[in-house]
Short mmCIF file of C-alpha atoms (C1' of nucleotides) in Angstrom, two decimals:
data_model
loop_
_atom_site.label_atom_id
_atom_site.label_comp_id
_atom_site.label_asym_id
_atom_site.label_seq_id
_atom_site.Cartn_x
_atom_site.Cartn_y
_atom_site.Cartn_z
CA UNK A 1363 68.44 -19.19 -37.69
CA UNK A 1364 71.59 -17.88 -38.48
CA UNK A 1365 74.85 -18.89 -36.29
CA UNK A 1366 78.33 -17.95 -35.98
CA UNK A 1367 81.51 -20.54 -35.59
CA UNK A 1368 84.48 -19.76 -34.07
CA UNK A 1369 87.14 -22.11 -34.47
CA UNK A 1370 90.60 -21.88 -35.73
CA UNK A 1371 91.11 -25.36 -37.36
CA UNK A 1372 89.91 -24.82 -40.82
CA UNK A 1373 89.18 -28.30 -41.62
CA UNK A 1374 86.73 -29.18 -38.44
CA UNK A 1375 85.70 -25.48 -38.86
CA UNK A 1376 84.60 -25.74 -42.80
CA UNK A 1377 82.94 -29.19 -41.86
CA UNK A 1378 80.87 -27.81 -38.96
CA UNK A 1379 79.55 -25.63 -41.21
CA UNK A 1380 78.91 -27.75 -43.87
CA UNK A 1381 76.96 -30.01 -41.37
CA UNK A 1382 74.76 -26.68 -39.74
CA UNK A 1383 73.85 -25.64 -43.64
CA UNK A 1384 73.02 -28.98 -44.07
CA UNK A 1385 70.66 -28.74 -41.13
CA UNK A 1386 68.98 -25.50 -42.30
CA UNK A 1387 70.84 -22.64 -40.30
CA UNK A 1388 72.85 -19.98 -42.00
CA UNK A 1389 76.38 -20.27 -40.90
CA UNK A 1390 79.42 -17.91 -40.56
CA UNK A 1391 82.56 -18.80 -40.00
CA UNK A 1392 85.60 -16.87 -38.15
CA UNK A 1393 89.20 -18.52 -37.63
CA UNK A 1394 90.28 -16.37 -35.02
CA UNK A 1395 89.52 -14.69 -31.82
CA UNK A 1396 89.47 -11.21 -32.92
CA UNK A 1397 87.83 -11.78 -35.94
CA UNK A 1398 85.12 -13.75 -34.59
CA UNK A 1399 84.28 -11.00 -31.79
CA UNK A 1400 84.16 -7.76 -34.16
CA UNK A 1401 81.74 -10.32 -35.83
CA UNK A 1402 79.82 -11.37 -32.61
CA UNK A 1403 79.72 -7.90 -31.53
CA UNK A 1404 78.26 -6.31 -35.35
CA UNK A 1405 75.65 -9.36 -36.49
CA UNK A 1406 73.04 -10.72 -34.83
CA UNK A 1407 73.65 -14.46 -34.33
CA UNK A 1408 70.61 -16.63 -32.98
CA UNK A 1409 73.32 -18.82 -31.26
CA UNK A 1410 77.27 -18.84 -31.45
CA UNK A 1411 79.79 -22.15 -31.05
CA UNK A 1412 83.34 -21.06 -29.76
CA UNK A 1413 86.37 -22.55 -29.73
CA UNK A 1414 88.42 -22.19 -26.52
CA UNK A 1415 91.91 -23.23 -27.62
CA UNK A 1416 92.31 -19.66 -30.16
CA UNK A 1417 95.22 -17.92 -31.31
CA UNK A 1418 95.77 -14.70 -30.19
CA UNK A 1419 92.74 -14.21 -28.28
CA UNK A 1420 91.68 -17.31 -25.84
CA UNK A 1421 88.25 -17.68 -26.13
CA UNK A 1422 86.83 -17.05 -22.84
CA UNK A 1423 88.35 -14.10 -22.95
CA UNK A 1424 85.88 -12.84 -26.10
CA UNK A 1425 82.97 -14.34 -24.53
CA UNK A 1426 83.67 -12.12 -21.79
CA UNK A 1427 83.85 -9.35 -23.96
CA UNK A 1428 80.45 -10.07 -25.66
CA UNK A 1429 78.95 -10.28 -21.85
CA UNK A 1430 80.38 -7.39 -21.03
CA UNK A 1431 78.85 -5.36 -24.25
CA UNK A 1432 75.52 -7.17 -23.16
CA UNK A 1433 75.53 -9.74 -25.74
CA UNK A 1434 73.46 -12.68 -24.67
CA UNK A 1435 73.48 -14.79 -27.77
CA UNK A 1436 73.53 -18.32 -26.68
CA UNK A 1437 77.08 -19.65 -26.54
CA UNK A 1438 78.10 -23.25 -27.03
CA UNK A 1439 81.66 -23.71 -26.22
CA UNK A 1440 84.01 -25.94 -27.80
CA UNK A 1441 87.46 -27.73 -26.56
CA UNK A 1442 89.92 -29.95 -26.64
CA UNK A 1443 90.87 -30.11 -22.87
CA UNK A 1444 88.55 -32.35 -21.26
CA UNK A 1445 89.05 -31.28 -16.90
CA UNK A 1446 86.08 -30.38 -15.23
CA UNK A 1447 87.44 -27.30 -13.82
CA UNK A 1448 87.73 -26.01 -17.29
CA UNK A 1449 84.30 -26.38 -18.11
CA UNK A 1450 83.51 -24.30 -14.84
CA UNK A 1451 85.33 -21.65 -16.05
CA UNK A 1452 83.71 -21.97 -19.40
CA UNK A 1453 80.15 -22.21 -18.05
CA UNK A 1454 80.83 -19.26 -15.26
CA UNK A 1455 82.48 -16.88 -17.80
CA UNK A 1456 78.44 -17.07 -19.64
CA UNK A 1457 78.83 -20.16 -21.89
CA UNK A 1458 75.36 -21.76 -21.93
CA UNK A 1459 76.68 -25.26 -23.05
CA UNK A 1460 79.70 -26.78 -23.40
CA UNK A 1461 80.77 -30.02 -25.48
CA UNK A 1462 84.10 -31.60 -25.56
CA UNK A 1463 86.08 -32.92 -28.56
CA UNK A 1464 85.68 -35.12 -30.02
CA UNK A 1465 82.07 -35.20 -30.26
CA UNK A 1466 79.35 -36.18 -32.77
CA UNK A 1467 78.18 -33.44 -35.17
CA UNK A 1468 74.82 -34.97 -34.18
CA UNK A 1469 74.91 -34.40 -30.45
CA UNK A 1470 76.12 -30.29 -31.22
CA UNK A 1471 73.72 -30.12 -33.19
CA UNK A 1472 70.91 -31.41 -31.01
CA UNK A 1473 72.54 -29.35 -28.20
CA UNK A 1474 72.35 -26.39 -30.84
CA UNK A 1475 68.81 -26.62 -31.36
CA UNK A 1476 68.24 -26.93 -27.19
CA UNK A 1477 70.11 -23.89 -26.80
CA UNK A 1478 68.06 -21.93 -29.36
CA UNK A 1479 64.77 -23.25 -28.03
CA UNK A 1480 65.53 -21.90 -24.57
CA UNK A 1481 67.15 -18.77 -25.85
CA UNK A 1482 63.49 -18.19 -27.54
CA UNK A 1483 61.42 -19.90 -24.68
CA UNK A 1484 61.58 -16.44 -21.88
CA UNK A 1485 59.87 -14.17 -24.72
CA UNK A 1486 58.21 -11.69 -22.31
CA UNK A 1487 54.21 -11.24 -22.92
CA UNK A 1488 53.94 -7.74 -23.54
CA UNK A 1489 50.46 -5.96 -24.11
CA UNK A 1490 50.74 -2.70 -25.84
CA UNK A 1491 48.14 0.12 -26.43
CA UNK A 1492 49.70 3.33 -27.64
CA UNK A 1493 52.16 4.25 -25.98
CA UNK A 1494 51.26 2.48 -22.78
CA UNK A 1495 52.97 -1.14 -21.86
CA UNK A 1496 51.85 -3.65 -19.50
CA UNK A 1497 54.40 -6.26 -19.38
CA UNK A 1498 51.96 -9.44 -17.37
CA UNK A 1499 55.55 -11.47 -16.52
CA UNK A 1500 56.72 -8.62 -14.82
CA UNK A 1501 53.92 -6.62 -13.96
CA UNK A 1502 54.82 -3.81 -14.67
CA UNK A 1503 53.58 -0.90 -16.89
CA UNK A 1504 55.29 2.01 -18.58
CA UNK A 1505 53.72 5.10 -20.33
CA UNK A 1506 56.37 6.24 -22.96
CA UNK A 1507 58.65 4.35 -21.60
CA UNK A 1508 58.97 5.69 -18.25
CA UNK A 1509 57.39 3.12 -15.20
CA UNK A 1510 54.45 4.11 -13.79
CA UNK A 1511 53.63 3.14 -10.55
CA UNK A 1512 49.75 1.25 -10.07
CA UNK A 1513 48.25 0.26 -7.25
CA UNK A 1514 46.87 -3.27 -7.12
CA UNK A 1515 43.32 -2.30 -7.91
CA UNK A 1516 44.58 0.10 -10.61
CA UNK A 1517 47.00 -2.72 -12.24
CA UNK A 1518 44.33 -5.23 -12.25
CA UNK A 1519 41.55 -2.86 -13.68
CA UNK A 1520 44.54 -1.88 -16.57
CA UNK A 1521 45.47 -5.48 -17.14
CA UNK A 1522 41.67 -6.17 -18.15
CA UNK A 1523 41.32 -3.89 -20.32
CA UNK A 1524 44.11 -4.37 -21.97
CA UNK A 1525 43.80 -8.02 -22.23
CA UNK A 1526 40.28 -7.51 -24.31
CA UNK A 1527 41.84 -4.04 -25.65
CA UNK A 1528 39.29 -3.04 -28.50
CA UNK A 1529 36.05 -4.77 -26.98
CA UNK A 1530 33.71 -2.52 -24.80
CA UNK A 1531 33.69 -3.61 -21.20
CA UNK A 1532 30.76 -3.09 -18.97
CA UNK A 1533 30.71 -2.23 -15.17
CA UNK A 1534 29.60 -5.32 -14.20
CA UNK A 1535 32.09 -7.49 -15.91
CA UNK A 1536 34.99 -5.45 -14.75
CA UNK A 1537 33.36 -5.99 -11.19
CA UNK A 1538 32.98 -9.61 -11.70
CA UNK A 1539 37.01 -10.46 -13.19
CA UNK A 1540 38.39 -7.86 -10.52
CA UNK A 1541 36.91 -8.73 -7.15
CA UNK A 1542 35.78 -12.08 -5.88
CA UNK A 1543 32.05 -13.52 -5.94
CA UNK A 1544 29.79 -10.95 -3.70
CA UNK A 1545 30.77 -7.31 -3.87
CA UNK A 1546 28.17 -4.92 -3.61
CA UNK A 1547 27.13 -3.92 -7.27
CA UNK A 1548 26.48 -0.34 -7.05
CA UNK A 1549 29.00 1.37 -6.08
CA UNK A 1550 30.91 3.26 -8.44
CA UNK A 1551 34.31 2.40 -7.49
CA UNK A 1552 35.25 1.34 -10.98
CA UNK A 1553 34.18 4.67 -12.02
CA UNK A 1554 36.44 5.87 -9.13
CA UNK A 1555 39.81 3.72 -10.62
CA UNK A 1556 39.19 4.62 -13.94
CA UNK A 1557 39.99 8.05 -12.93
CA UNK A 1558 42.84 7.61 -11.45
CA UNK A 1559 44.50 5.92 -14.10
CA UNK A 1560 43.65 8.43 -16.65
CA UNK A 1561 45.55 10.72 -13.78
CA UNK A 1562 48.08 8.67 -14.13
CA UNK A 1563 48.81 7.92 -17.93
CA UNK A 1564 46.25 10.31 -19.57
CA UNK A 1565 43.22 10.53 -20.28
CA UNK A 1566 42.62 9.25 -23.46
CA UNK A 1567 43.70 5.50 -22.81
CA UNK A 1568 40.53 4.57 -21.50
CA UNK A 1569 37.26 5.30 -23.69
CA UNK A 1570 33.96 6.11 -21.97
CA UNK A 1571 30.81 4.54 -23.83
CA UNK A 1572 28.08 5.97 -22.39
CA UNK A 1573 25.87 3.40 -21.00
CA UNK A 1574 27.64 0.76 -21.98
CA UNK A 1575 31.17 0.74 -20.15
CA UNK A 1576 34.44 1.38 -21.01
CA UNK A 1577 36.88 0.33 -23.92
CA UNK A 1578 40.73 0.92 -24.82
CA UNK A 1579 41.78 1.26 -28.22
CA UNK A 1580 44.85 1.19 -30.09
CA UNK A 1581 45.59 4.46 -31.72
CA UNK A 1582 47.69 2.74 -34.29
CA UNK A 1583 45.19 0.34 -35.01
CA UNK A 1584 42.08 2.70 -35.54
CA UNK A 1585 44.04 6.15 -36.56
CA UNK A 1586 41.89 9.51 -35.53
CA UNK A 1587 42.33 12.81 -35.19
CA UNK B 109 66.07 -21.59 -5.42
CA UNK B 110 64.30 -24.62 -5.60
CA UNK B 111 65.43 -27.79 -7.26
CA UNK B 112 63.74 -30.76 -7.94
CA UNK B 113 65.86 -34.08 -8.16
CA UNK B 114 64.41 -37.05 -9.46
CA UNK B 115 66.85 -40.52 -8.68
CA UNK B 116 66.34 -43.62 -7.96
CA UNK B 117 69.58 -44.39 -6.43
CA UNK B 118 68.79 -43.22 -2.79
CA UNK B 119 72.69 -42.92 -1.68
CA UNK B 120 73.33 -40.86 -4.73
CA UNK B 121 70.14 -38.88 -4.33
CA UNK B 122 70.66 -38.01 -0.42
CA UNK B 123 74.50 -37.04 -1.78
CA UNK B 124 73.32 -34.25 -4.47
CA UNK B 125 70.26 -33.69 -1.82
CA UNK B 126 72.79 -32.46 0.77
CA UNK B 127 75.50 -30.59 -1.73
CA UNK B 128 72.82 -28.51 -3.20
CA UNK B 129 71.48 -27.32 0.16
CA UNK B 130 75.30 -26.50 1.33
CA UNK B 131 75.29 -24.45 -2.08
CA UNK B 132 72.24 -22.54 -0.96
CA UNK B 133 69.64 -24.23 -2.75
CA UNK B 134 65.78 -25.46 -1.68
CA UNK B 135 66.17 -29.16 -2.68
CA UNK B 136 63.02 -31.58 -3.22
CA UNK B 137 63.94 -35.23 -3.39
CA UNK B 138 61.55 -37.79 -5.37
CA UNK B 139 63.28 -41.88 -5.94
CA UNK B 140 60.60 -42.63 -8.58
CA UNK B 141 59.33 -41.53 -11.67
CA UNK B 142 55.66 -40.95 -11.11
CA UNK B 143 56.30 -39.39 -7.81
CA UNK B 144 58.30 -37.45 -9.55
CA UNK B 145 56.06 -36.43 -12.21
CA UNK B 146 54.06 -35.43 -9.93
CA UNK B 147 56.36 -33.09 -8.04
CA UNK B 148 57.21 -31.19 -11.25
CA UNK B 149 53.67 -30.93 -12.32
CA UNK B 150 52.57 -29.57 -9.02
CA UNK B 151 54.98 -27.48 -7.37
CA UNK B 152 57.28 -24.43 -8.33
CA UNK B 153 60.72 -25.37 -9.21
CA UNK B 154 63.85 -23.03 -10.87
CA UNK B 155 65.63 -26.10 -12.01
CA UNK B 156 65.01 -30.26 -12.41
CA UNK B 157 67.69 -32.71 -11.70
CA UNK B 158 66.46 -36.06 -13.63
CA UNK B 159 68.04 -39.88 -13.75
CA UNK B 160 66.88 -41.27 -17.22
CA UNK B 161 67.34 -44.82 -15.42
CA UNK B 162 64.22 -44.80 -13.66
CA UNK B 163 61.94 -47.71 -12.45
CA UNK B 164 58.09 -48.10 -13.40
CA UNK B 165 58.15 -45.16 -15.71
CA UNK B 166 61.59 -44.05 -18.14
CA UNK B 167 63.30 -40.68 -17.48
CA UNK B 168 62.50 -38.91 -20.78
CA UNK B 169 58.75 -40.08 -20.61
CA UNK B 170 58.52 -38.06 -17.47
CA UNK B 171 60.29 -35.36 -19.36
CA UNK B 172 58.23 -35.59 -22.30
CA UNK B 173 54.69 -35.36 -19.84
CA UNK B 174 56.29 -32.54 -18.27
CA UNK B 175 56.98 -30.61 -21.83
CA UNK B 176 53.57 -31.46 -22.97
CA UNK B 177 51.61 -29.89 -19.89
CA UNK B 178 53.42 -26.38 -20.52
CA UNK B 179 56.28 -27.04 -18.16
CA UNK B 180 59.03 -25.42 -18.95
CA UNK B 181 61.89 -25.21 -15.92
CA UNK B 182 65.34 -26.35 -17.59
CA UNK B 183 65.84 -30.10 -17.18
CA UNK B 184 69.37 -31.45 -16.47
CA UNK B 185 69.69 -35.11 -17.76
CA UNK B 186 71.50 -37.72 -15.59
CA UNK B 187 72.45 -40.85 -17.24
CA UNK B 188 74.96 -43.68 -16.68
CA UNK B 189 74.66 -44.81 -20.10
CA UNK B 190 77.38 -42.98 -22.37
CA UNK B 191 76.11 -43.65 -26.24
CA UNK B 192 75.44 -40.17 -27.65
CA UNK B 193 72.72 -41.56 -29.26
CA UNK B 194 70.67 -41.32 -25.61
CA UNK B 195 72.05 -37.52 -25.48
CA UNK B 196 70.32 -36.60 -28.36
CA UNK B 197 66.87 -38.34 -27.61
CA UNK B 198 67.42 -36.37 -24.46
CA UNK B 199 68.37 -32.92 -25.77
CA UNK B 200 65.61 -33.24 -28.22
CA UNK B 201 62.82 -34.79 -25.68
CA UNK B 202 63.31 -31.28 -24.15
CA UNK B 203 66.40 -31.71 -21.53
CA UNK B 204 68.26 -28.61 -21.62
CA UNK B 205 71.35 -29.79 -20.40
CA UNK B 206 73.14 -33.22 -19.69
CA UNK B 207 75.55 -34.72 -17.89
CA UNK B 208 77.01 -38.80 -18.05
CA UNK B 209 77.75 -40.50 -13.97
CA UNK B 210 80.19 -40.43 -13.03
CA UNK B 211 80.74 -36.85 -12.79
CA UNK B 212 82.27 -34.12 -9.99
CA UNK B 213 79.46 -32.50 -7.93
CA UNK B 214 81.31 -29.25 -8.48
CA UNK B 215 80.56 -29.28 -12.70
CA UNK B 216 77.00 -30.34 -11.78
CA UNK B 217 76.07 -27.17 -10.13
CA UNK B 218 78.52 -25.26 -12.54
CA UNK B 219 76.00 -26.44 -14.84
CA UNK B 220 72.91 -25.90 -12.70
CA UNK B 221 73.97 -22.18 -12.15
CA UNK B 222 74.30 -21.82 -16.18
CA UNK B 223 70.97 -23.47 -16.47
CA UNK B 224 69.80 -20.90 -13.85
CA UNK B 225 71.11 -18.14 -15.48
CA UNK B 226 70.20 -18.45 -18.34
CA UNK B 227 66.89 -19.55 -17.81
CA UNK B 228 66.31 -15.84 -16.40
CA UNK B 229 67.54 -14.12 -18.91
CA UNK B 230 71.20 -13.70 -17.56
CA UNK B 231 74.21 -13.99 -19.46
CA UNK B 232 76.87 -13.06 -16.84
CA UNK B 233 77.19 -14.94 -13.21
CA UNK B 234 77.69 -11.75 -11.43
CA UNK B 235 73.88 -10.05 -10.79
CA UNK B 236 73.66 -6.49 -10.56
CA UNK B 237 71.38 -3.89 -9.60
CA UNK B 238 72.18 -0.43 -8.29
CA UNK B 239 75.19 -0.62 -6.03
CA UNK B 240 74.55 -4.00 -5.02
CA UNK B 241 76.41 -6.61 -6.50
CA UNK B 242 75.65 -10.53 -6.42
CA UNK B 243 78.32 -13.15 -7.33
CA UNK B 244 76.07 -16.23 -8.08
CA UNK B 245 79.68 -18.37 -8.45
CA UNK B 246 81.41 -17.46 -5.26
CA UNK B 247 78.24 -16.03 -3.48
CA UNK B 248 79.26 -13.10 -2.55
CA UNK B 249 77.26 -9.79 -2.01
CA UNK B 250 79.12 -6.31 -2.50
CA UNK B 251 77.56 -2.95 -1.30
CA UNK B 252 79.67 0.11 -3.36
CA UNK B 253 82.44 -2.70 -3.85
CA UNK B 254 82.18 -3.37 -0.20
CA UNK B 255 81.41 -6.77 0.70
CA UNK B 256 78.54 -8.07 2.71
CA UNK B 257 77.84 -10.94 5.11
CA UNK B 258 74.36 -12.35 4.86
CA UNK B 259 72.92 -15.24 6.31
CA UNK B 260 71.72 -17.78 4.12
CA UNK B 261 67.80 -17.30 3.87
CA UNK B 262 68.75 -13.62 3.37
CA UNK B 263 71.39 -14.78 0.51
CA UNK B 264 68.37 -16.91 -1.18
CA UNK B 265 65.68 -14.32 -0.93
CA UNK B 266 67.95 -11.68 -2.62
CA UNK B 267 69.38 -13.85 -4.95
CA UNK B 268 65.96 -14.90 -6.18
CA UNK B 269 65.14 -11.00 -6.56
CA UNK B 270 68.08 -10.16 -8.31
CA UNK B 271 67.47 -13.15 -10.81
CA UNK B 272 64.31 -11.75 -11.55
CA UNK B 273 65.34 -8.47 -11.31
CA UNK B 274 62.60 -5.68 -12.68
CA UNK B 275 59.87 -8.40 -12.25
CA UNK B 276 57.22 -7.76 -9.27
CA UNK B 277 57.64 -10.78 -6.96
CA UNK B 278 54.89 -12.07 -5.03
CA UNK B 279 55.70 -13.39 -1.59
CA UNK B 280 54.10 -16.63 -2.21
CA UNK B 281 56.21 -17.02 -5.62
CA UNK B 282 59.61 -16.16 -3.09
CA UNK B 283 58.49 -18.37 -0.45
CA UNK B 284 57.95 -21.08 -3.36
CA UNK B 285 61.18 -20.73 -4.51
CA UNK B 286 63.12 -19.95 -1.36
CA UNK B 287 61.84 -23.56 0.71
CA UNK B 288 61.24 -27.05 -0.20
CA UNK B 289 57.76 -28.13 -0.06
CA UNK B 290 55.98 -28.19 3.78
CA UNK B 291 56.55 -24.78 4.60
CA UNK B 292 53.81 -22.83 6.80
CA UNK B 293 52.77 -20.21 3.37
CA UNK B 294 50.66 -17.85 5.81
CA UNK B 295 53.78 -16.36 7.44
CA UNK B 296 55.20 -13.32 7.73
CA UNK B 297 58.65 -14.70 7.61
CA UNK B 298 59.19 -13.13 4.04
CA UNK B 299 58.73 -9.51 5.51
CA UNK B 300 61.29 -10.10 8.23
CA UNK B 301 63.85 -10.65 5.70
CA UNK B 302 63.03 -8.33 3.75
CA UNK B 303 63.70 -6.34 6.53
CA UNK B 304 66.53 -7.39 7.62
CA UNK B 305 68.18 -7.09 3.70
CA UNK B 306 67.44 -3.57 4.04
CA UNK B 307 68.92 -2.81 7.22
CA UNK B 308 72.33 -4.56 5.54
CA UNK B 309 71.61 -3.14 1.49
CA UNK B 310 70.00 0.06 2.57
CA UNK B 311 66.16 0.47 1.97
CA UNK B 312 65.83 1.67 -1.57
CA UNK B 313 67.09 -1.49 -3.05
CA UNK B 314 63.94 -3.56 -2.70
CA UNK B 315 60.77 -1.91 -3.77
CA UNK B 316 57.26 -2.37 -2.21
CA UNK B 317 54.20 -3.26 -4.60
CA UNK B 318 51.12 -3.32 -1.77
CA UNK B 319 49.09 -6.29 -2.39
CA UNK B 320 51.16 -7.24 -5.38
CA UNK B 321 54.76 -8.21 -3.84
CA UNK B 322 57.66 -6.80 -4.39
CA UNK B 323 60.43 -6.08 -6.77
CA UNK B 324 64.26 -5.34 -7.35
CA UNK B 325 64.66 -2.21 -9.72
CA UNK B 326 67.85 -1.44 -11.37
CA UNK B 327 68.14 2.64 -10.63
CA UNK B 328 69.90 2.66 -14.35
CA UNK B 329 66.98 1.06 -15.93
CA UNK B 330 64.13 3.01 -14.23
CA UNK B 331 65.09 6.34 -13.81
CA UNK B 332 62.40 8.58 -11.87
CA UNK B 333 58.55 7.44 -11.56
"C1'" DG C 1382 77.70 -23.59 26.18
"C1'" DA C 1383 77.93 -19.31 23.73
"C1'" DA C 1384 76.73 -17.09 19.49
"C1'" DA C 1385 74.39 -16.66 15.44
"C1'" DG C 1386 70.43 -17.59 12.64
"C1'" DT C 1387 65.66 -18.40 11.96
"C1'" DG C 1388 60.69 -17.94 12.35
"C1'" DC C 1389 56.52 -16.47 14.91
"C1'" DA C 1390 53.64 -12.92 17.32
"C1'" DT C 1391 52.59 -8.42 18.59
"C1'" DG C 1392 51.41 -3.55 18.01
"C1'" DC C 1393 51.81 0.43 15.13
"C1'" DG C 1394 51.66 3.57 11.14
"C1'" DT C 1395 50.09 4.38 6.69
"C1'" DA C 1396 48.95 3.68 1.79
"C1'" DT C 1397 45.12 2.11 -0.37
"C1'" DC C 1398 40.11 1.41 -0.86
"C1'" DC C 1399 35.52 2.34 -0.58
"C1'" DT C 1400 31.57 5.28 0.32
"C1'" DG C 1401 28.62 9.05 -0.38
"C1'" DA C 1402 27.98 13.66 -1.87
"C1'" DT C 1403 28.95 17.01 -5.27
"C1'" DT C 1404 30.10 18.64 -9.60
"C1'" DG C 1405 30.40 17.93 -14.42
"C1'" DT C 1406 28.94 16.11 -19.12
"C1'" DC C 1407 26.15 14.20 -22.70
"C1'" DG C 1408 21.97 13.78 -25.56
"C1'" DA C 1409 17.21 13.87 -26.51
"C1'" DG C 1410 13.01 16.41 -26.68
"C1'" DG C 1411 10.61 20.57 -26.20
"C1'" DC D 712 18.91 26.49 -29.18
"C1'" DC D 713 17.84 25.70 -24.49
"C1'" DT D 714 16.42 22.71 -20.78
"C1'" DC D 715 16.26 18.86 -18.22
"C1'" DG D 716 17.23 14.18 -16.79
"C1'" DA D 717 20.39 10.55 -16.62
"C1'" DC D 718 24.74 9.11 -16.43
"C1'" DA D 719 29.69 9.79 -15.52
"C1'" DA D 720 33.70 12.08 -13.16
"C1'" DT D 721 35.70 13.93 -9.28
"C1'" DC D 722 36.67 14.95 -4.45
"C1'" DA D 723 37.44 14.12 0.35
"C1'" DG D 724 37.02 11.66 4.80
"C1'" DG D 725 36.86 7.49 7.41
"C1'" DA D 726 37.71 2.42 7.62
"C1'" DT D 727 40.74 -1.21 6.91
"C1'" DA D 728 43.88 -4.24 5.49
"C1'" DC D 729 48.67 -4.37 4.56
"C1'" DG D 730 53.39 -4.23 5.41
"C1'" DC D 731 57.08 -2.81 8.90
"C1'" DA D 732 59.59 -3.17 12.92
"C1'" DT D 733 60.76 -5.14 17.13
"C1'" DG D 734 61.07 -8.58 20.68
"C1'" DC D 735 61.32 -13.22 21.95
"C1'" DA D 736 61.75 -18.23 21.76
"C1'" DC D 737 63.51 -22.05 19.38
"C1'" DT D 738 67.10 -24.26 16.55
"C1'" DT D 739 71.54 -24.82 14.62
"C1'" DT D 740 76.51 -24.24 14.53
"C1'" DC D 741 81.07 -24.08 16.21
#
DNA sequence: GAAAGTGCATGCGTATCCTGATTGTCGAGG
DNA sequence: CCTCGACAATCAGGATACGCATGCACTTTC
């Protein structure tokens, strides 16, 4: 975990970081404003702790900046001024914490480790099968990148296949995890929706095992020509 | 968006009940700790108010149940004690924010919107998609700069879109989110406003998924299907 | 008490699904 | 190598469930 400090007193600033190594994360450290964004704005930080009261720049003003440039490192703000309407602002302008000094290196850092947790926690559960995505959160698939629109039927017929992507799926257990209890076994509508989504993102996502069922497989985990 | 508070207090707990719902929100109220439990373990919530000082069963114990069944909604800590010692069993039981009584209602849902935010994904308050513009701080709607009066239920339903903005939305999931608890789920009140944010937004800002939901695309991120 | 907001019920139009028939492929055996 | 049977793919039309719009009654707000 690696973190950036911004914070213009050098003796709170060099002890802060002190106390992170201390803790296990990789610290840098930036005394001023401008500084400390071209840095925000280059690395990649897992979490970053501001100071508001800067010279030159104010901090809010560079956490702005890094929202605007669609930064969205956690931010943990730091100041001295202790009114409530300044920790609004703070919190508005896209600070994800806030502490005021003086405060216990043990509470930041037990805030720091909340903040990276959550930061982590919304990890989106992305299947993948060549260059077809099916992102279950969303629910939503792309072929190269580009959306494609499913129906329901289609979507849920994808999603199954992708979820057991390598193993060969039969008829009947495609029938059984799409529709509910009785459906009438022979009919060939999965035959039906398999065809339309090889219409729709090709025809060679979807492998046809003749008398067995069906089966998707990663190109880049079984290479062919 | 739904909240969950969880004090024992009832004067207090009526007080934040009330200044959530003038801020917009869908507010569940629970003066015990099993009750409580219960609540979060059951139902759909974007956010969890919760008093440490509880009777029968202790604040972070309900936290810690909560954390171990695979909840994961950000938790904002309540406590009257002020040792930081408590803040960091808190932080570190899984709270994602925290806040010591007294305190001004305004920083606690300065906070809640943070924990919001960030919990879907969001670094800046303002929401966009397209030409419509959402100003989770002030809430305000803009249409090509132009601003836009919605009524409330309209305000929630596209404000819960526009936080999960590119994810398909069942309308069980917004009617979840958008009212508290005994709410008749076989309506077709969602539709309606739906409807009706159209009429205001223009049609092409909320996308129909048949017998999936629906979802908010940003025209920027998803060119052409 | 007027005005606005909310939620339910109705009828309508259409995208989506399923069915059944037809056409197309594969593979074994002559 | 050709033929034939079985299985799979495709197509198109009708049925249906789904979502949309509108009107109306009830509630809330000022």
């Amino acid at each position: 975990m690696r973190i950036l400090i911004v914070e213009d007193e050098p003796t709170l600033g060099q002890q802060l970081k002190s106390s992170l190594e201390q803790n296990g994360y990789a610290v840098d450290l930036s005394t001023d404003g401008e500084d400390g964004h071209f840095l925000g704005s280059t690395e990649e930080y897992d979490a970053v702790i501001l100071d508001l009261g800067l010279p030159e720049i104010d901090g809010l003003t560079v956490l702005g900046m890094w929202r605007k440039e669609g930064r969205n490192f956690p931010v943990l703000v730091l100041t001295a001024r202790d009114s409530w309407s300044d920790k609004v602002a703070g919190l508005d302008a896209g600070a994800d914490d806030y502490l005021a000094k003086p405060f216990q290196t043990e509470e930041l850092i037990a805030r720091l480790r909340a903040l990276i947790r959550r930061a982590s926690g919304n990890a989106s559960s992305e299947l993948v099968a060549g260059n077809v995505r099916l992102d279950t959160r969303s629910g939503r698939v792309t072929l190269d990148g580009e959306p494609v629109k499913l129906t329901a039927q289609e979507y849920k017929l994808l999603s199954y296949l992708m979820h057991h992507k390598g193993k060969v799926v039969s008829r009947t257990e495609l029938i059984e995890h799409i529709y509910d209890q009785d459906f009438d076994r022979d009919s060939n509508t999965i035959e039906v929706f398999v065809t339309r989504i090889r219409k729709k993102l090709g025809a060679h996502v979807i492998t046809t095992i003749r008398g067995l069922g069906y089966s998707l497989d990663d190109p880049d985990a079984a290479p062919r020509e």
